[in-house]
Amino acid sequence: MKKPILIDGKLIAQTIKNEIKAEVSKLLDSGKRPPHLVAVLVGNDGASLSYVKSKEKQSKEVGFTSSLYKFPENITEKEFLETLDFLNNDSEVDGYIVQLPLPKHIDTKKVIAHVDPQKDVDGFHPANAGRMLLSMPSYLPATPYGIVTLIERNGIETSGKNCVVLGRSDIVGTPMAVLMSRKGMDCTVTLCHSKTQNLKEICKQADILIAAIGKPHFVTEDMVKEGATVIDVGIHRIEDNSEKGYYVTGDVDYEKVAPHCSYITPVPGGVGPMTIVSLLSNTLKAYKKEVYK
Ligand code: NAP
């Protein structure tokens, strides 16, 4: 059995950040202001806060202006939407993200639809989802965008290949299936979910298997075709006896599956680092008005 090629998301993410940083530096040299990304957070959820902090840190690393708008858990939906109006109208804000999940009394779909599509760097607004479906310029959702970039930058052949996507969430599985079937990627795509029958047999047909199911080690070696490319989107913290008290793993049983793959993403260090970088790429596009001209 051949050793698989590891898809190094950390390295590719760093390369893209360097490219963005160089572009921002040129903008500053020519006397322009830097791109400005805002993160909006409601409440005190620890995971959301650390994710937002990481976005802030990486934004600053590439030379963006980065701001955090933090609101208490009990902000009303009306007040929250008014804040978004403020961001929509601020010409010095290029893009913003609303960190999810929101408290139950705020309607998430209403909030997403309230973001100005031109500033929707998360790519969640119905206008951007529709434009993506029609292969028009749009902000692509960060995780699928990152995965497409990983595939492209590793020179993985996609044309005419069978791609199986496990999971149909709005933010990962469904847009992933759309992107892999579009002209340019040209895969024949099967989108699987909890009602799919014969899942193992379907996965075994995949030249490219993308697992976004949210169940640790769900993909086992008997589900993977010899020589397949396996992309693992899952992120799970599993408690153990280590100093940290946990280790991080994905939706794929990496140790058993990797020997059968031609390419595979590790967890951590595969898809994860690409997500924030894709958000930064979208923000630069928003600043340059590349999507909505
Ligand atoms: P999600 O919203 O929970 O969706 C999971 C999907 O998997 C659903 O479509 C569900 O089907 C399907 N599913 C669940 N059990 C199944 C089974 N036994 N057989 C077939 N399909 C099954 O999850 P998500 O937000 O897409 O996230 C998926 C994973 O990726 C999570 O571990 C998450 O933490 C991770 N993630 C990572 C990143 C990153 O940056 N690396 C970003 C986002 C998410 P139904 O639709 O039928 O319920």
Short mmCIF file of C-alpha atoms and ligand atoms in Angstrom, two decimals:
data_model
loop_
_atom_site.label_atom_id
_atom_site.label_comp_id
_atom_site.label_asym_id
_atom_site.label_seq_id
_atom_site.Cartn_x
_atom_site.Cartn_y
_atom_site.Cartn_z
CA MET A 1 0.00 0.00 0.00
CA LYS A 2 1.27 3.46 -0.93
CA LYS A 3 1.50 6.24 1.63
CA PRO A 4 -1.20 8.90 1.01
CA ILE A 5 -0.32 12.49 0.25
CA LEU A 6 -1.29 14.64 3.21
CA ILE A 7 -3.28 17.72 2.27
CA ASP A 8 -1.63 20.34 4.46
CA GLY A 9 -4.34 22.89 5.20
CA LYS A 10 -2.14 24.78 7.64
CA LEU A 11 0.53 25.38 5.01
CA ILE A 12 -1.91 26.36 2.26
CA ALA A 13 -3.79 28.65 4.65
CA GLN A 14 -0.52 30.36 5.59
CA THR A 15 0.42 30.77 1.91
CA ILE A 16 -2.93 32.43 1.17
CA LYS A 17 -2.59 34.67 4.22
CA ASN A 18 0.83 35.78 2.96
CA GLU A 19 -0.72 36.57 -0.44
CA ILE A 20 -3.49 38.62 1.19
CA LYS A 21 -1.00 40.40 3.44
CA ALA A 22 1.13 41.38 0.44
CA GLU A 23 -1.93 42.79 -1.32
CA VAL A 24 -3.01 44.77 1.75
CA SER A 25 0.50 46.12 2.10
CA LYS A 26 0.34 47.44 -1.48
CA LEU A 27 -3.01 49.09 -0.74
CA LEU A 28 -1.53 50.85 2.29
CA ASP A 29 1.54 51.93 0.31
CA SER A 30 -0.76 53.60 -2.20
CA GLY A 31 -2.45 55.56 0.61
CA LYS A 32 -5.67 53.53 0.77
CA ARG A 33 -7.33 52.34 3.95
CA PRO A 34 -7.12 48.63 4.84
CA PRO A 35 -10.09 46.24 4.42
CA HIS A 36 -12.36 46.16 7.49
CA LEU A 37 -13.99 42.97 8.80
CA VAL A 38 -16.47 43.08 11.69
CA ALA A 39 -17.55 40.12 13.81
CA VAL A 40 -20.87 40.33 15.64
CA LEU A 41 -21.34 38.20 18.73
CA VAL A 42 -24.35 37.79 21.01
CA GLY A 43 -23.97 36.25 24.48
CA ASN A 44 -21.05 34.56 26.19
CA ASP A 45 -20.72 31.14 24.56
CA GLY A 46 -17.09 30.10 25.06
CA ALA A 47 -16.64 28.31 21.72
CA SER A 48 -18.17 31.23 19.77
CA LEU A 49 -15.99 33.74 21.60
CA SER A 50 -12.79 31.80 20.90
CA TYR A 51 -13.76 31.40 17.23
CA VAL A 52 -14.43 35.13 16.91
CA LYS A 53 -11.13 35.96 18.67
CA SER A 54 -9.30 33.73 16.21
CA LYS A 55 -10.94 35.54 13.28
CA GLU A 56 -9.94 38.88 14.85
CA LYS A 57 -6.33 37.74 15.34
CA GLN A 58 -5.95 36.41 11.80
CA SER A 59 -7.60 39.52 10.31
CA LYS A 60 -5.01 41.66 12.07
CA GLU A 61 -2.18 39.38 10.93
CA VAL A 62 -2.98 40.13 7.27
CA GLY A 63 -3.28 43.86 7.95
CA PHE A 64 -7.09 44.20 8.01
CA THR A 65 -8.90 46.42 10.46
CA SER A 66 -10.87 44.08 12.68
CA SER A 67 -13.69 44.98 15.06
CA LEU A 68 -15.82 42.96 17.43
CA TYR A 69 -19.40 44.03 18.21
CA LYS A 70 -20.47 42.17 21.33
CA PHE A 71 -24.05 42.20 22.62
CA PRO A 72 -25.69 40.77 25.74
CA GLU A 73 -27.74 37.57 25.47
CA ASN A 74 -30.97 39.53 26.14
CA ILE A 75 -30.72 41.97 23.21
CA THR A 76 -34.08 42.02 21.42
CA GLU A 77 -34.39 40.91 17.82
CA LYS A 78 -35.45 44.46 16.83
CA GLU A 79 -32.39 46.04 18.49
CA PHE A 80 -30.15 43.45 16.90
CA LEU A 81 -31.51 44.06 13.40
CA GLU A 82 -31.03 47.83 13.92
CA THR A 83 -27.35 47.17 14.65
CA LEU A 84 -27.08 45.31 11.38
CA ASP A 85 -28.64 48.34 9.61
CA PHE A 86 -25.84 50.42 11.09
CA LEU A 87 -23.20 48.00 9.72
CA ASN A 88 -24.97 47.80 6.36
CA ASN A 89 -24.79 51.60 6.06
CA ASP A 90 -21.22 52.07 7.29
CA SER A 91 -19.08 52.66 4.21
CA GLU A 92 -15.91 51.84 6.18
CA VAL A 93 -17.12 48.31 6.93
CA ASP A 94 -16.41 46.01 3.97
CA GLY A 95 -17.79 42.79 5.39
CA TYR A 96 -19.22 41.36 8.57
CA ILE A 97 -20.16 38.04 10.03
CA VAL A 98 -22.78 37.22 12.62
CA GLN A 99 -21.40 34.44 14.80
CA LEU A 100 -23.88 31.55 15.08
CA PRO A 101 -25.67 30.13 16.97
CA LEU A 102 -27.84 33.07 18.09
CA PRO A 103 -30.06 32.97 21.20
CA LYS A 104 -33.41 31.22 20.56
CA HIS A 105 -35.49 34.45 20.69
CA ILE A 106 -33.65 35.79 17.62
CA ASP A 107 -34.71 34.33 14.27
CA THR A 108 -31.44 33.26 12.57
CA LYS A 109 -32.91 33.13 9.06
CA LYS A 110 -34.30 36.68 9.49
CA VAL A 111 -30.89 37.89 10.64
CA ILE A 112 -29.04 36.26 7.73
CA ALA A 113 -31.50 37.82 5.28
CA HIS A 114 -30.95 41.24 6.92
CA VAL A 115 -27.21 41.33 6.17
CA ASP A 116 -26.42 43.42 3.09
CA PRO A 117 -25.53 40.71 0.50
CA GLN A 118 -22.59 42.88 -0.57
CA LYS A 119 -21.15 42.64 2.96
CA ASP A 120 -22.15 39.01 3.54
CA VAL A 121 -18.61 37.59 3.63
CA ASP A 122 -19.92 34.37 5.25
CA GLY A 123 -21.85 33.73 2.02
CA PHE A 124 -25.01 32.72 3.93
CA HIS A 125 -27.45 35.32 2.53
CA PRO A 126 -30.09 33.85 0.15
CA ALA A 127 -28.83 36.22 -2.58
CA ASN A 128 -25.31 34.78 -2.36
CA ALA A 129 -26.59 31.20 -2.11
CA GLY A 130 -28.72 31.81 -5.23
CA ARG A 131 -25.86 33.41 -7.12
CA MET A 132 -23.64 30.45 -6.24
CA LEU A 133 -26.30 28.05 -7.59
CA LEU A 134 -26.39 30.01 -10.85
CA SER A 135 -22.56 30.13 -11.07
CA MET A 136 -22.65 33.92 -10.79
CA PRO A 137 -19.98 35.80 -8.82
CA SER A 138 -20.82 35.41 -5.11
CA TYR A 139 -19.28 35.09 -1.68
CA LEU A 140 -18.85 31.35 -1.17
CA PRO A 141 -19.48 29.91 2.30
CA ALA A 142 -16.10 29.72 4.03
CA THR A 143 -15.71 25.98 4.68
CA PRO A 144 -16.73 24.71 1.20
CA TYR A 145 -14.71 27.54 -0.35
CA GLY A 146 -11.70 26.39 1.69
CA ILE A 147 -12.15 22.79 0.56
CA VAL A 148 -12.36 23.75 -3.12
CA THR A 149 -9.16 25.75 -2.64
CA LEU A 150 -7.42 22.76 -1.00
CA ILE A 151 -8.42 20.53 -3.92
CA GLU A 152 -7.30 23.07 -6.52
CA ARG A 153 -4.00 23.97 -4.86
CA ASN A 154 -3.09 20.27 -4.52
CA GLY A 155 -3.81 19.73 -8.23
CA ILE A 156 -6.34 16.96 -7.50
CA GLU A 157 -8.15 15.88 -10.67
CA THR A 158 -11.92 16.45 -10.36
CA SER A 159 -13.29 16.39 -13.93
CA GLY A 160 -15.64 13.44 -14.44
CA LYS A 161 -14.85 12.01 -10.99
CA ASN A 162 -17.46 10.64 -8.59
CA CYS A 163 -17.75 12.88 -5.54
CA VAL A 164 -19.77 11.78 -2.53
CA VAL A 165 -20.64 14.42 0.08
CA LEU A 166 -21.73 13.12 3.49
CA GLY A 167 -24.05 15.62 5.17
CA ARG A 168 -26.41 18.25 3.75
CA SER A 169 -26.16 21.21 6.16
CA ASP A 170 -26.79 24.71 4.78
CA ILE A 171 -23.24 25.81 5.58
CA VAL A 172 -21.17 22.78 4.56
CA GLY A 173 -22.71 19.75 2.80
CA THR A 174 -25.24 21.39 0.49
CA PRO A 175 -22.99 24.19 -0.86
CA MET A 176 -20.15 21.66 -1.11
CA ALA A 177 -22.26 19.45 -3.39
CA VAL A 178 -23.17 22.47 -5.54
CA LEU A 179 -19.55 23.60 -5.90
CA MET A 180 -18.22 20.14 -6.78
CA SER A 181 -20.84 19.75 -9.54
CA ARG A 182 -20.29 23.20 -11.10
CA LYS A 183 -18.46 23.73 -14.37
CA GLY A 184 -14.74 23.81 -13.62
CA MET A 185 -14.93 21.17 -10.89
CA ASP A 186 -17.11 18.91 -13.11
CA CYS A 187 -17.68 16.09 -10.63
CA THR A 188 -20.66 13.75 -10.65
CA VAL A 189 -21.99 14.37 -7.16
CA THR A 190 -24.02 12.29 -4.71
CA LEU A 191 -25.26 14.11 -1.60
CA CYS A 192 -25.94 11.79 1.34
CA HIS A 193 -27.83 12.38 4.60
CA SER A 194 -29.42 10.51 7.47
CA LYS A 195 -32.10 8.92 5.24
CA THR A 196 -29.66 7.67 2.60
CA GLN A 197 -29.79 3.93 2.04
CA ASN A 198 -26.76 1.77 1.20
CA LEU A 199 -24.44 4.51 2.42
CA LYS A 200 -21.39 2.26 2.54
CA GLU A 201 -21.81 1.15 -1.10
CA ILE A 202 -22.33 4.75 -2.25
CA CYS A 203 -19.21 5.95 -0.40
CA LYS A 204 -17.22 3.11 -1.94
CA GLN A 205 -17.95 4.58 -5.40
CA ALA A 206 -16.35 7.90 -4.48
CA ASP A 207 -13.15 9.12 -6.09
CA ILE A 208 -13.52 12.10 -3.76
CA LEU A 209 -15.27 11.57 -0.42
CA ILE A 210 -16.12 14.64 1.66
CA ALA A 211 -17.27 13.86 5.20
CA ALA A 212 -19.30 16.58 6.97
CA ILE A 213 -21.52 14.48 9.16
CA GLY A 214 -20.59 15.52 12.70
CA LYS A 215 -19.90 12.00 14.03
CA PRO A 216 -16.37 11.09 15.15
CA HIS A 217 -14.69 8.31 13.14
CA PHE A 218 -17.89 7.61 11.16
CA VAL A 219 -16.01 6.91 7.91
CA THR A 220 -14.26 3.55 8.17
CA GLU A 221 -11.87 1.79 5.79
CA ASP A 222 -14.62 -0.44 4.33
CA MET A 223 -16.38 2.73 3.04
CA VAL A 224 -13.43 4.01 1.04
CA LYS A 225 -12.35 3.07 -2.49
CA GLU A 226 -8.66 2.25 -2.96
CA GLY A 227 -6.87 5.44 -4.10
CA ALA A 228 -9.68 7.85 -3.17
CA THR A 229 -9.23 11.43 -1.97
CA VAL A 230 -10.79 11.87 1.47
CA ILE A 231 -11.65 15.30 2.88
CA ASP A 232 -12.55 15.33 6.57
CA VAL A 233 -14.61 18.34 7.69
CA GLY A 234 -15.54 17.05 11.14
CA ILE A 235 -14.08 18.56 14.31
CA HIS A 236 -14.56 16.74 17.62
CA ARG A 237 -12.92 17.11 21.01
CA ILE A 238 -12.63 13.68 22.60
CA GLU A 239 -11.74 13.54 26.29
CA ASP A 240 -8.66 11.54 27.19
CA ASN A 241 -6.00 11.25 29.89
CA SER A 242 -3.53 13.62 28.20
CA GLU A 243 -2.32 16.83 29.83
CA LYS A 244 -4.83 18.84 27.78
CA GLY A 245 -7.61 16.45 28.75
CA TYR A 246 -8.77 15.93 25.17
CA TYR A 247 -7.64 15.29 21.63
CA VAL A 248 -9.12 16.62 18.38
CA THR A 249 -10.33 14.27 15.68
CA GLY A 250 -12.60 14.23 12.64
CA ASP A 251 -15.45 12.33 11.00
CA VAL A 252 -12.95 9.88 9.44
CA ASP A 253 -11.15 7.01 11.17
CA TYR A 254 -7.86 8.45 9.95
CA GLU A 255 -5.46 5.69 11.03
CA LYS A 256 -7.43 2.96 9.25
CA VAL A 257 -8.60 4.97 6.23
CA ALA A 258 -5.37 6.85 5.32
CA PRO A 259 -3.43 3.81 3.98
CA HIS A 260 -6.14 3.36 1.31
CA CYS A 261 -6.17 6.98 0.08
CA SER A 262 -4.19 8.86 -2.53
CA TYR A 263 -4.86 12.15 -0.70
CA ILE A 264 -6.30 12.82 2.75
CA THR A 265 -6.80 15.82 5.07
CA PRO A 266 -5.66 15.42 8.68
CA VAL A 267 -7.68 16.70 11.66
CA PRO A 268 -6.48 19.05 13.00
CA GLY A 269 -4.53 20.83 10.27
CA GLY A 270 -6.63 20.04 7.20
CA VAL A 271 -9.93 21.81 6.47
CA GLY A 272 -10.05 23.80 9.74
CA PRO A 273 -7.30 26.36 8.98
CA MET A 274 -8.86 27.04 5.55
CA THR A 275 -12.19 28.26 6.90
CA ILE A 276 -10.98 31.55 8.41
CA VAL A 277 -8.64 32.17 5.49
CA SER A 278 -11.60 31.89 3.10
CA LEU A 279 -13.40 34.49 5.16
CA LEU A 280 -10.38 36.78 4.77
CA SER A 281 -10.39 36.17 0.99
CA ASN A 282 -14.08 37.07 0.85
CA THR A 283 -13.41 40.26 2.83
CA LEU A 284 -10.70 41.31 0.40
CA LYS A 285 -13.14 40.66 -2.47
CA ALA A 286 -15.74 42.79 -0.68
CA TYR A 287 -13.23 45.63 -0.26
CA LYS A 288 -12.31 45.45 -3.95
CA LYS A 289 -16.00 45.17 -4.90
CA GLU A 290 -15.17 42.13 -7.03
CA VAL A 291 -18.43 40.28 -6.45
CA TYR A 292 -21.08 42.99 -6.80
CA LYS A 293 -19.74 45.43 -9.36
P1 NAP B 1 -24.85 19.29 10.81
O1 NAP B 1 -25.58 20.57 10.55
O2 NAP B 1 -25.06 18.59 12.10
O3 NAP B 1 -25.18 18.28 9.60
C1 NAP B 1 -24.82 16.95 9.66
C2 NAP B 1 -25.33 16.25 8.43
O4 NAP B 1 -24.96 14.88 8.51
C3 NAP B 1 -26.86 16.30 8.27
O5 NAP B 1 -27.17 16.60 6.93
C4 NAP B 1 -27.30 14.89 8.63
O6 NAP B 1 -28.41 14.42 7.88
C5 NAP B 1 -26.08 14.07 8.23
N1 NAP B 1 -26.02 12.83 9.02
C6 NAP B 1 -26.02 12.70 10.37
N2 NAP B 1 -25.95 11.40 10.70
C7 NAP B 1 -25.91 10.70 9.55
C8 NAP B 1 -25.82 9.31 9.22
N3 NAP B 1 -25.77 8.38 10.19
N4 NAP B 1 -25.78 8.95 7.93
C9 NAP B 1 -25.82 9.87 6.95
N5 NAP B 1 -25.90 11.21 7.19
C10 NAP B 1 -25.95 11.61 8.47
O7 NAP B 1 -23.28 19.48 10.69
P2 NAP B 1 -22.35 20.57 9.94
O8 NAP B 1 -22.59 21.92 10.51
O9 NAP B 1 -22.43 20.40 8.47
O10 NAP B 1 -20.92 20.07 10.44
C11 NAP B 1 -20.44 18.77 10.19
C12 NAP B 1 -19.12 18.56 10.91
O11 NAP B 1 -18.18 19.49 10.38
C13 NAP B 1 -19.17 18.85 12.41
O12 NAP B 1 -18.25 17.97 13.07
C14 NAP B 1 -18.68 20.27 12.53
O13 NAP B 1 -18.06 20.54 13.79
C15 NAP B 1 -17.66 20.30 11.42
N6 NAP B 1 -17.42 21.63 10.84
C16 NAP B 1 -16.11 21.96 10.64
C17 NAP B 1 -15.79 23.17 10.05
C18 NAP B 1 -14.36 23.49 9.81
O14 NAP B 1 -14.00 24.64 9.68
N7 NAP B 1 -13.49 22.49 9.69
C19 NAP B 1 -16.81 24.07 9.68
C20 NAP B 1 -18.12 23.70 9.87
C21 NAP B 1 -18.42 22.46 10.46
P3 NAP B 1 -29.90 15.06 7.99
O15 NAP B 1 -29.84 16.31 7.21
O16 NAP B 1 -30.76 14.04 7.36
O17 NAP B 1 -30.15 15.27 9.46
#
